[in-house]
Coordinates of C-alpha atoms in Angstrom, one line a residue:
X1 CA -63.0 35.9 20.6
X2 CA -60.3 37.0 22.8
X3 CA -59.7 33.1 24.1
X4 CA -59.7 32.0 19.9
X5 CA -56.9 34.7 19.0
X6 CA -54.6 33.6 22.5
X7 CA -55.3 30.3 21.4
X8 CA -53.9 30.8 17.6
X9 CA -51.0 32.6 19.3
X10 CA -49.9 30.0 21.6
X11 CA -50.3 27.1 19.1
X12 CA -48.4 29.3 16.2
X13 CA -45.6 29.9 19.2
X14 CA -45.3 26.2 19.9
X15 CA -44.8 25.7 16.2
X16 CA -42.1 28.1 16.2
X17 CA -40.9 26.8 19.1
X18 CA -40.5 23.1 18.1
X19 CA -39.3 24.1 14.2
X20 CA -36.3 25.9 15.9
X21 CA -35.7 23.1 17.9
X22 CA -35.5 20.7 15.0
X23 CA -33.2 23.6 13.4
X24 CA -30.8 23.2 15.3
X25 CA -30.5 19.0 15.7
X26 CA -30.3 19.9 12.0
X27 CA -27.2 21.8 12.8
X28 CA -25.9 19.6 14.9
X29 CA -22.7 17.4 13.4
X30 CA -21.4 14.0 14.6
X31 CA -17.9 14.4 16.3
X32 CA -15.7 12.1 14.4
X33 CA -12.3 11.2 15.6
X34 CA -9.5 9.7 13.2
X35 CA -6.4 8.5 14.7
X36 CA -3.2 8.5 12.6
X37 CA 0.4 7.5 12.8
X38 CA 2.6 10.6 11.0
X39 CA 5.3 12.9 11.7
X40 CA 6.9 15.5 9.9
X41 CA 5.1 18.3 8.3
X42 CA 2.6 15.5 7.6
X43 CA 0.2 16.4 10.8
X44 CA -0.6 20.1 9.6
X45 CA -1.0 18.9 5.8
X46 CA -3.4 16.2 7.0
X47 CA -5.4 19.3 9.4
X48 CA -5.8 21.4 6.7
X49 CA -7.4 18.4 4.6
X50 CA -9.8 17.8 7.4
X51 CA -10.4 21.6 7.6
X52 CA -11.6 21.7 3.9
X53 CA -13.9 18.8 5.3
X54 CA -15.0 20.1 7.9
X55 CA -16.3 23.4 6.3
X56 CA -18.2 21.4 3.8
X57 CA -19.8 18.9 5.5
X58 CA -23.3 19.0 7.1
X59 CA -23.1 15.8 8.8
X60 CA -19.8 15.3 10.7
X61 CA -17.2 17.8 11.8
X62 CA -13.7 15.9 12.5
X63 CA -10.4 15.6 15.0
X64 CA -7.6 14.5 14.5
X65 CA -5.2 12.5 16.8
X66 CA -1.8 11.5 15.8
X67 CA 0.7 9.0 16.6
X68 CA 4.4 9.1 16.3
X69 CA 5.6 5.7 15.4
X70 CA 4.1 2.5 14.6
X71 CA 4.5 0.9 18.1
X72 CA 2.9 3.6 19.5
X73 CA 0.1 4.0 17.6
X74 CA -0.9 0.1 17.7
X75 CA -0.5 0.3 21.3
X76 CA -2.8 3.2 21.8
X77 CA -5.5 1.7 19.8
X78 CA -5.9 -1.4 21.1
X79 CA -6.0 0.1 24.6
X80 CA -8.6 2.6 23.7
X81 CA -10.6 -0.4 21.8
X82 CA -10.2 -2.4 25.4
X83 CA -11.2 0.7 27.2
X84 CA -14.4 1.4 24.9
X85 CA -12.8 4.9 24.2
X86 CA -11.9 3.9 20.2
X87 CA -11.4 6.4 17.6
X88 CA -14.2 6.7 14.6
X89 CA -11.8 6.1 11.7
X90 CA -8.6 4.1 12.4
X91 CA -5.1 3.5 9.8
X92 CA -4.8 -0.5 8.7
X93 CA -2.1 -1.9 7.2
X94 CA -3.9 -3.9 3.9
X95 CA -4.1 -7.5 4.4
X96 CA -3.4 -9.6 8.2
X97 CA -3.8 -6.3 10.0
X98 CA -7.1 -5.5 8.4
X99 CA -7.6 -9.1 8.6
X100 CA -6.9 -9.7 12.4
X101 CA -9.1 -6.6 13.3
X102 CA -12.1 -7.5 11.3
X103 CA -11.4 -10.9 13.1
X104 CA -11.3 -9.7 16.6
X105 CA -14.7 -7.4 15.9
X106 CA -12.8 -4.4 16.5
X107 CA -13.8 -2.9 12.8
X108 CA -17.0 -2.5 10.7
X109 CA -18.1 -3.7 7.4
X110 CA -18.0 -1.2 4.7
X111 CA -19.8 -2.6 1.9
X112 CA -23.2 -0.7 2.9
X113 CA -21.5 2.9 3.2
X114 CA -18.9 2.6 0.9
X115 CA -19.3 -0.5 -1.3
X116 CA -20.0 1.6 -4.3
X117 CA -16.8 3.4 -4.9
X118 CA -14.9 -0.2 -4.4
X119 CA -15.2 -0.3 -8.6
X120 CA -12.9 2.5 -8.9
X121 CA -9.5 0.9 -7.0
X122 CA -7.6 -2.0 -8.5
X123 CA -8.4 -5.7 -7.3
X124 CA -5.5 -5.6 -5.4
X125 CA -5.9 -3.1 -3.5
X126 CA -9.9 -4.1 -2.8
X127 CA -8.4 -7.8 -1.8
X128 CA -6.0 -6.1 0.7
X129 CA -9.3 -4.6 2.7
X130 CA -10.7 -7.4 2.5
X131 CA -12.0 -10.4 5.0
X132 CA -14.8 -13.0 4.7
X133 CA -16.4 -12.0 1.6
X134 CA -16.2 -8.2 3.4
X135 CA -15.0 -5.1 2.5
X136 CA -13.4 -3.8 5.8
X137 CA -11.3 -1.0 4.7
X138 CA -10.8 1.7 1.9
X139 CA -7.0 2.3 0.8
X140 CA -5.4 5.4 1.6
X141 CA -2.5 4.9 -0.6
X142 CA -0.1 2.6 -2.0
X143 CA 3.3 2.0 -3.0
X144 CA 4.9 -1.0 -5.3
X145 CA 7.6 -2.4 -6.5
X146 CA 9.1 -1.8 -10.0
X147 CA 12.2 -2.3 -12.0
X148 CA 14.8 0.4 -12.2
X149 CA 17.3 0.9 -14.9
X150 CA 20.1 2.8 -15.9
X151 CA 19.5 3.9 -19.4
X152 CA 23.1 5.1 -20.2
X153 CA 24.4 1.5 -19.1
X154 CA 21.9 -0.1 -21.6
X155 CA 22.4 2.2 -24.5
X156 CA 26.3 2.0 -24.0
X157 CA 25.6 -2.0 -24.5
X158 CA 23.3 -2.0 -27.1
X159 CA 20.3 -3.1 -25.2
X160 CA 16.3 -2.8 -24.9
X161 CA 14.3 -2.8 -22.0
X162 CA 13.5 -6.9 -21.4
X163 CA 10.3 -7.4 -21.9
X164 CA 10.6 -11.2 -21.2
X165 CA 12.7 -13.1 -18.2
X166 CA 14.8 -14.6 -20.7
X167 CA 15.8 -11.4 -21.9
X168 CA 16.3 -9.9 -18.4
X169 CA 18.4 -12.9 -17.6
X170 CA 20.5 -12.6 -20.8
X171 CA 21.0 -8.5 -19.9
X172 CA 21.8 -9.2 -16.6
X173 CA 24.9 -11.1 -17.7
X174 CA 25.7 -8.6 -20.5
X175 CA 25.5 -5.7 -18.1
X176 CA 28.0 -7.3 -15.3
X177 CA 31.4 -5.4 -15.2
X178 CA 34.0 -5.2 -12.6
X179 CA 32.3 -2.3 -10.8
X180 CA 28.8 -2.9 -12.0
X181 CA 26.5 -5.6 -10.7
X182 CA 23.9 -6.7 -13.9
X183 CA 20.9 -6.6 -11.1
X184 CA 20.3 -5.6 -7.6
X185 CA 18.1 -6.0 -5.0
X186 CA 17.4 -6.5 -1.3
X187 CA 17.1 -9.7 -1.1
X188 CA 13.8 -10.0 0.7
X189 CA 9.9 -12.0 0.5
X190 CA 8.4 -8.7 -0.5
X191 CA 10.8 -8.1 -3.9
X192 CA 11.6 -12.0 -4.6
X193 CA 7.9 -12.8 -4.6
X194 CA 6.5 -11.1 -7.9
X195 CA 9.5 -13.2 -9.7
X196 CA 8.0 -16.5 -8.3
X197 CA 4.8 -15.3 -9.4
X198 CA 5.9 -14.5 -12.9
X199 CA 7.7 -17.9 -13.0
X200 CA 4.3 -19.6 -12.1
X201 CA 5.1 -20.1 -8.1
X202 CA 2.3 -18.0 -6.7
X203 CA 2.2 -19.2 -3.5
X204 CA 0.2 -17.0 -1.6
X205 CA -3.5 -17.1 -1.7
X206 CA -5.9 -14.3 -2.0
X207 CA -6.2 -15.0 2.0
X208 CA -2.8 -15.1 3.0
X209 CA -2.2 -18.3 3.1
X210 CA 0.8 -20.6 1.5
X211 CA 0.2 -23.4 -1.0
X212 CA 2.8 -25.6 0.0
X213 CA 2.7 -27.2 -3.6
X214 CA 3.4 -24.3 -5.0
X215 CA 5.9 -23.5 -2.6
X216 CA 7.9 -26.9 -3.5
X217 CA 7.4 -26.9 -6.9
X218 CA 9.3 -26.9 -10.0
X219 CA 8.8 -23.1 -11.0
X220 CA 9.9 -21.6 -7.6
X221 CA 12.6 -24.4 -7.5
X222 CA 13.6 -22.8 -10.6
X223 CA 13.0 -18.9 -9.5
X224 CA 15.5 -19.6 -7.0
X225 CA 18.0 -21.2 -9.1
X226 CA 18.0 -17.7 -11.2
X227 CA 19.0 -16.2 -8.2
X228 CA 21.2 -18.5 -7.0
X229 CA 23.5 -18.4 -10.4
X230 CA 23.1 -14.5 -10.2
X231 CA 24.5 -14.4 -7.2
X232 CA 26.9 -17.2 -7.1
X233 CA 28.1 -15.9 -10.2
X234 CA 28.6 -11.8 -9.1
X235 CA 26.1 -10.8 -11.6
X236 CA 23.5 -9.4 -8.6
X237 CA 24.3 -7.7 -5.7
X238 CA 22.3 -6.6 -2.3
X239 CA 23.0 -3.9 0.2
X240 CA 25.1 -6.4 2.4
X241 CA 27.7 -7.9 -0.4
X242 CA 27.9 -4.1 -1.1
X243 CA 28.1 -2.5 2.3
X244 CA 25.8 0.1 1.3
X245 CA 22.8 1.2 3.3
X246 CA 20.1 0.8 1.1
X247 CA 19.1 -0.8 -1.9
X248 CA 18.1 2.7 -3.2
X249 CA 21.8 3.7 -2.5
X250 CA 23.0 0.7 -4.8
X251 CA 20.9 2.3 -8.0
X252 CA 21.8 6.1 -7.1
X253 CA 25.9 5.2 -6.9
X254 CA 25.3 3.2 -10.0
X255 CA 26.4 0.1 -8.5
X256 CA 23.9 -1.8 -10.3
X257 CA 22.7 -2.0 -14.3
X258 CA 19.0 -2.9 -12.8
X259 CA 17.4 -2.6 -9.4
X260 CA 14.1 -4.3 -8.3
X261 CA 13.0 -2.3 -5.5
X262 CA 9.6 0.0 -4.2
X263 CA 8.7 3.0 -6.1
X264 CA 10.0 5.0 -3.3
X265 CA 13.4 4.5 -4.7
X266 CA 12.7 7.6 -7.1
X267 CA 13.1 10.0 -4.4
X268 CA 16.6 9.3 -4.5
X269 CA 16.8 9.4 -8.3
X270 CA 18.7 13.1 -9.2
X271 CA 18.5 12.7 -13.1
X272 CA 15.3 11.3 -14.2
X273 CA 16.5 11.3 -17.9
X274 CA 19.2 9.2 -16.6
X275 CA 17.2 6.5 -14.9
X276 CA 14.2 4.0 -16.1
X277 CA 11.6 1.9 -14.8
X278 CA 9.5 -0.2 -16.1
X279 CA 7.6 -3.5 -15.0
X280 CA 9.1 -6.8 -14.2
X281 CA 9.4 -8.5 -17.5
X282 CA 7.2 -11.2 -17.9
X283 CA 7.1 -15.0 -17.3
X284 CA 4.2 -17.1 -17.0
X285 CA 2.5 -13.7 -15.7
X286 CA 3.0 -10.4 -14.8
X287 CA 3.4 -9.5 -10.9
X288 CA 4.6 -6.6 -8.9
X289 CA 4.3 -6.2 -4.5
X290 CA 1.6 -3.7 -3.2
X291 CA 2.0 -1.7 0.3
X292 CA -0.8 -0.3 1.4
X293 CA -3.2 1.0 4.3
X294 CA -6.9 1.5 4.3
X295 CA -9.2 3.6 6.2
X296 CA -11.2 1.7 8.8
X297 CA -14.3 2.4 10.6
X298 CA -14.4 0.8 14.7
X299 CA -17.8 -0.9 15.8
X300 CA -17.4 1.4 18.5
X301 CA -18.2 4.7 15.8
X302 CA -21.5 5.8 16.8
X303 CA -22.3 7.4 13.7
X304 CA -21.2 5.6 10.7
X305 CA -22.7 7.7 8.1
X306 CA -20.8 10.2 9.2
X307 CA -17.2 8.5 9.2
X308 CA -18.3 7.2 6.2
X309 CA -18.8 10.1 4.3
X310 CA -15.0 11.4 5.7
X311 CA -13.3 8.7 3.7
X312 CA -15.8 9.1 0.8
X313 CA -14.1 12.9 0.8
X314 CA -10.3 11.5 1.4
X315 CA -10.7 9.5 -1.4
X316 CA -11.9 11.8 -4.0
X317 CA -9.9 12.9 -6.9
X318 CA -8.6 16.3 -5.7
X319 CA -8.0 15.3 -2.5
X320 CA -5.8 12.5 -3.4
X321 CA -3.7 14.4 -6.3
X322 CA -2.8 17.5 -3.6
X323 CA -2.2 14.7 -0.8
X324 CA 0.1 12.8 -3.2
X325 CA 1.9 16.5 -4.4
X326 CA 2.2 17.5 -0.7
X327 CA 3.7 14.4 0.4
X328 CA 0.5 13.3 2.6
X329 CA 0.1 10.1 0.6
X330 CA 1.9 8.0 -1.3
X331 CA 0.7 6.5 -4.7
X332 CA -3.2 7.6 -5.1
X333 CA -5.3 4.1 -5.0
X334 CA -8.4 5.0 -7.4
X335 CA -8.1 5.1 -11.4
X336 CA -9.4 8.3 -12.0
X337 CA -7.0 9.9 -9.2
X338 CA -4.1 8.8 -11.1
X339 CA -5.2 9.6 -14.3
X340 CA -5.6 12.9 -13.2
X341 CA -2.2 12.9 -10.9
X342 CA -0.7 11.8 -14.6
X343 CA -2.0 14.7 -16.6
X344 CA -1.0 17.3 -13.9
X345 CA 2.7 15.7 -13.5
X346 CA 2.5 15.4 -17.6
X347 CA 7.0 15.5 -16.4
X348 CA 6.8 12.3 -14.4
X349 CA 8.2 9.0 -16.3
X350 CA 7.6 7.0 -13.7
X351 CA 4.0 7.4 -12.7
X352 CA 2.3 5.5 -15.9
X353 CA 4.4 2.4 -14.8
X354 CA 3.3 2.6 -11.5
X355 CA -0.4 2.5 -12.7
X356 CA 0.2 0.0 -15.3
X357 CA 2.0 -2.5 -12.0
X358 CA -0.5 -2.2 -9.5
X359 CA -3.3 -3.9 -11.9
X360 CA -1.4 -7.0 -11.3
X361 CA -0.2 -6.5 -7.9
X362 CA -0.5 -8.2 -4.4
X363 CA -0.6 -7.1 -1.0
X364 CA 2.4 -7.7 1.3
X365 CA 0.4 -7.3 4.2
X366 CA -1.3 -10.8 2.9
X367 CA 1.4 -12.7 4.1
X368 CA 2.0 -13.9 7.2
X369 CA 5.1 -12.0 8.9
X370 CA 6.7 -15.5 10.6
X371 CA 6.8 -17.0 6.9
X372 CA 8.2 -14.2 5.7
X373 CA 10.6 -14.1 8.2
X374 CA 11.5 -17.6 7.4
X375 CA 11.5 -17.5 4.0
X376 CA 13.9 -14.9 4.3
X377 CA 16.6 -16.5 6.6
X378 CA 16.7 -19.7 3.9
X379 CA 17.2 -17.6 0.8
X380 CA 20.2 -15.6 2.5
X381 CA 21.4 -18.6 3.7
X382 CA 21.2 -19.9 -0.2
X383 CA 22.9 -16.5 -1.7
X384 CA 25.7 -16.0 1.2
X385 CA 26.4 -19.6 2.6
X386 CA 25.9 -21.5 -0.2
X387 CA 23.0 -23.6 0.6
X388 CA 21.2 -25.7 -1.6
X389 CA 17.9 -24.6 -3.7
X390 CA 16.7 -28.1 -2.3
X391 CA 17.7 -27.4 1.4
X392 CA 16.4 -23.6 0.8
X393 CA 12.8 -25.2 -0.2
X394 CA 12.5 -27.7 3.0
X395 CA 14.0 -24.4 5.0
X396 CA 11.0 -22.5 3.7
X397 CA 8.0 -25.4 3.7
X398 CA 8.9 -26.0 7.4
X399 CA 7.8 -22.0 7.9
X400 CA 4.2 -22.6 7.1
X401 CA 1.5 -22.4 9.7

């Protein structure tokens, strides 16, 4: 009898023994790493975000590494990704970044940890994370491109908003002074491009690459006649012709009736009631320039789950509405973020333009930095030294790969 009860007890001890043990694997989170590139206050906003996370989550518990500067932080990457030492979650810039990484191996496929939440971004902001049919990365944030207006200088003349590029050409003369340029911009790929696009020159594929019929056709032959007169003709200015540092400087001196630039341009906008912005007025189409970055995941992440279900936590809605208040992020990338972002800055004027833009907007980071760099040397050559439209076009078809 004796034997039977020491028998019960070591078996029920054994029991005991191996339930604690699978306790605490239970306990036991995945160590995740994200590397990002920030400075600023930016680095303690982001920690306290992935505090919140990490005394929520049963699966992962998180640290941070950060980067000052771009360089830097590229460099340190792909030396940890040589040296099998990558971080878990990694910062992409949408389009040929994401692209060249998925490319090289170096980052995962997302569509079986986070394919489901891809409904809730816009499709240009899906395409920029995109590569070979996969999704690669989730966006962090965004920022576009819009058209600013000074509201006084249109009600002194009489004038609307344009809703069409006839009437925005038509203003642009009207609004011309002495000391006021009609339209301004710096005159760059990233803000000339949703104009070709609206004039039915859309150039750029889904993938990056450049339609060189669409690059030497009619519509952007015409696109950059518009400029060309605009300039020629002192009714459009840029940051050179008016020695001013920025093209946000042009708008907040009032150098300029209407400014196509990047949304960031509000944070130098003192008067709200004062300034304007709605979307580029349309042609063939409506268009607007997307800057973004997504959340990747490196093949070298031993547990993907886990990484996964960080960025599944960055992108919910209240963690993108207090990222964009405190500064952390820049436009929030789902809907229902900026719906909600909307109703709690009920003040902001500019943020239901924003959200109407980026249904129709396209990812800089698509195009391929030596064309850009091209197509940019032609059309300053066209707007300062006088070149051709048909000299600019060969110019800028020699620049594709």
């Amino acid at each position: 009898m004796k034997k039977k009860i020491t028998s019960v007890i070591l078996m029920l001890a054994l029991v005991l023994s191996l339930a604690a043990c699978g306790s605490k694997k239970e306990e036991e989170k995945a160590k995740i790493v994200v590397a990002i590139e920030a400075t600023g206050d930016i680095p303690q906003a982001f920690q306290e975000q992935i505090d919140r996370f990490n005394q929520t989550s049963q699966k992962a518990e998180v640290e941070i590494i950060t980067y000052a500067g771009a360089e830097a932080y590229e460099t340190a990457i792909m030396g940890q990704v040589a040296g099998k030492t990558a971080p878990d979650i990694i910062l992409l810039d949408g389009g040929k970044k994401i692209q060249e990484y998925a490319k090289q191996g170096v980052i995962t496929p997302l569509d079986d940890y986070l394919g489901d939440i891809k409904g809730n971004f816009e499709t240009g902001l899906i395409e920029a994370c995109m590569y070979d049919g996969k999704l690669y990365g989730i966006t962090k944030d965004y920022n576009t491109t819009v058209l600013f207006y000074q509201k006084d200088m249109l009600e002194d003349a009489g004038l609307t908003i344009p809703e069409t590029l006839e009437e925005f050409k038509t203003d642009v003369v009207a609004l011309t002074t002495d000391s006021v340029a009609g339209f301004g911009c710096d005159p760059k790929l990233n803000y000339l491009y949703p104009f070709a696009v609206a004039m039915g020159a859309d150039f750029v594929g889904t993938d990056g690459t450049i339609d060189a019929a669409k690059l030497t056709s009619q519509e952007h032959k015409e696109m950059l006649q518009m400029f060309k007169d605009m300039f020629d003709n002192g009714q459009a200015t840029s940051p050179y012709i008016a020695n001013a540092g920025w093209d946000g400087e042009l708008f907040g001196n009032q150098k300029v009736a209407f400014l196509y630039a990047g949304s960031w341009v509000t944070g130098v906008i003192e008067d709200t009631s004062k300034a304007g912005v709605a979307a580029l007025p349309k042609g063939n189409t409506s268009a607007s320039m997307l800057y973004t970055t997504g959340w990747c995941i490196t093949q070298q992440c031993e547990n993907k789950e886990a990484a996964a279900e960080l960025i599944r936590f960055l992108s919910t809605d209240d963690e993108l509405v207090e990222g964009n208040i405190l500064g952390t992020i820049g436009l929030p990338p789902t809907k229902s973020a900026m719906e909600k972002l909307i109703a709690k800055k009920a003040d902001d004027p500019f943020l239901p333009v924003y959200q109407e833009v980026v249904k129709d907007g396209i990812a800089f980071g698509l195009i391929d930095s030596k064309f850009v760099d091209v197509y940019n040397k032609a059309f300053e050559d066209m707007i300062y030294n006088g070149a051709s439209v048909e000299d600019t076009i060969d110019k800028m078809a020699a620049g594709i790969d």
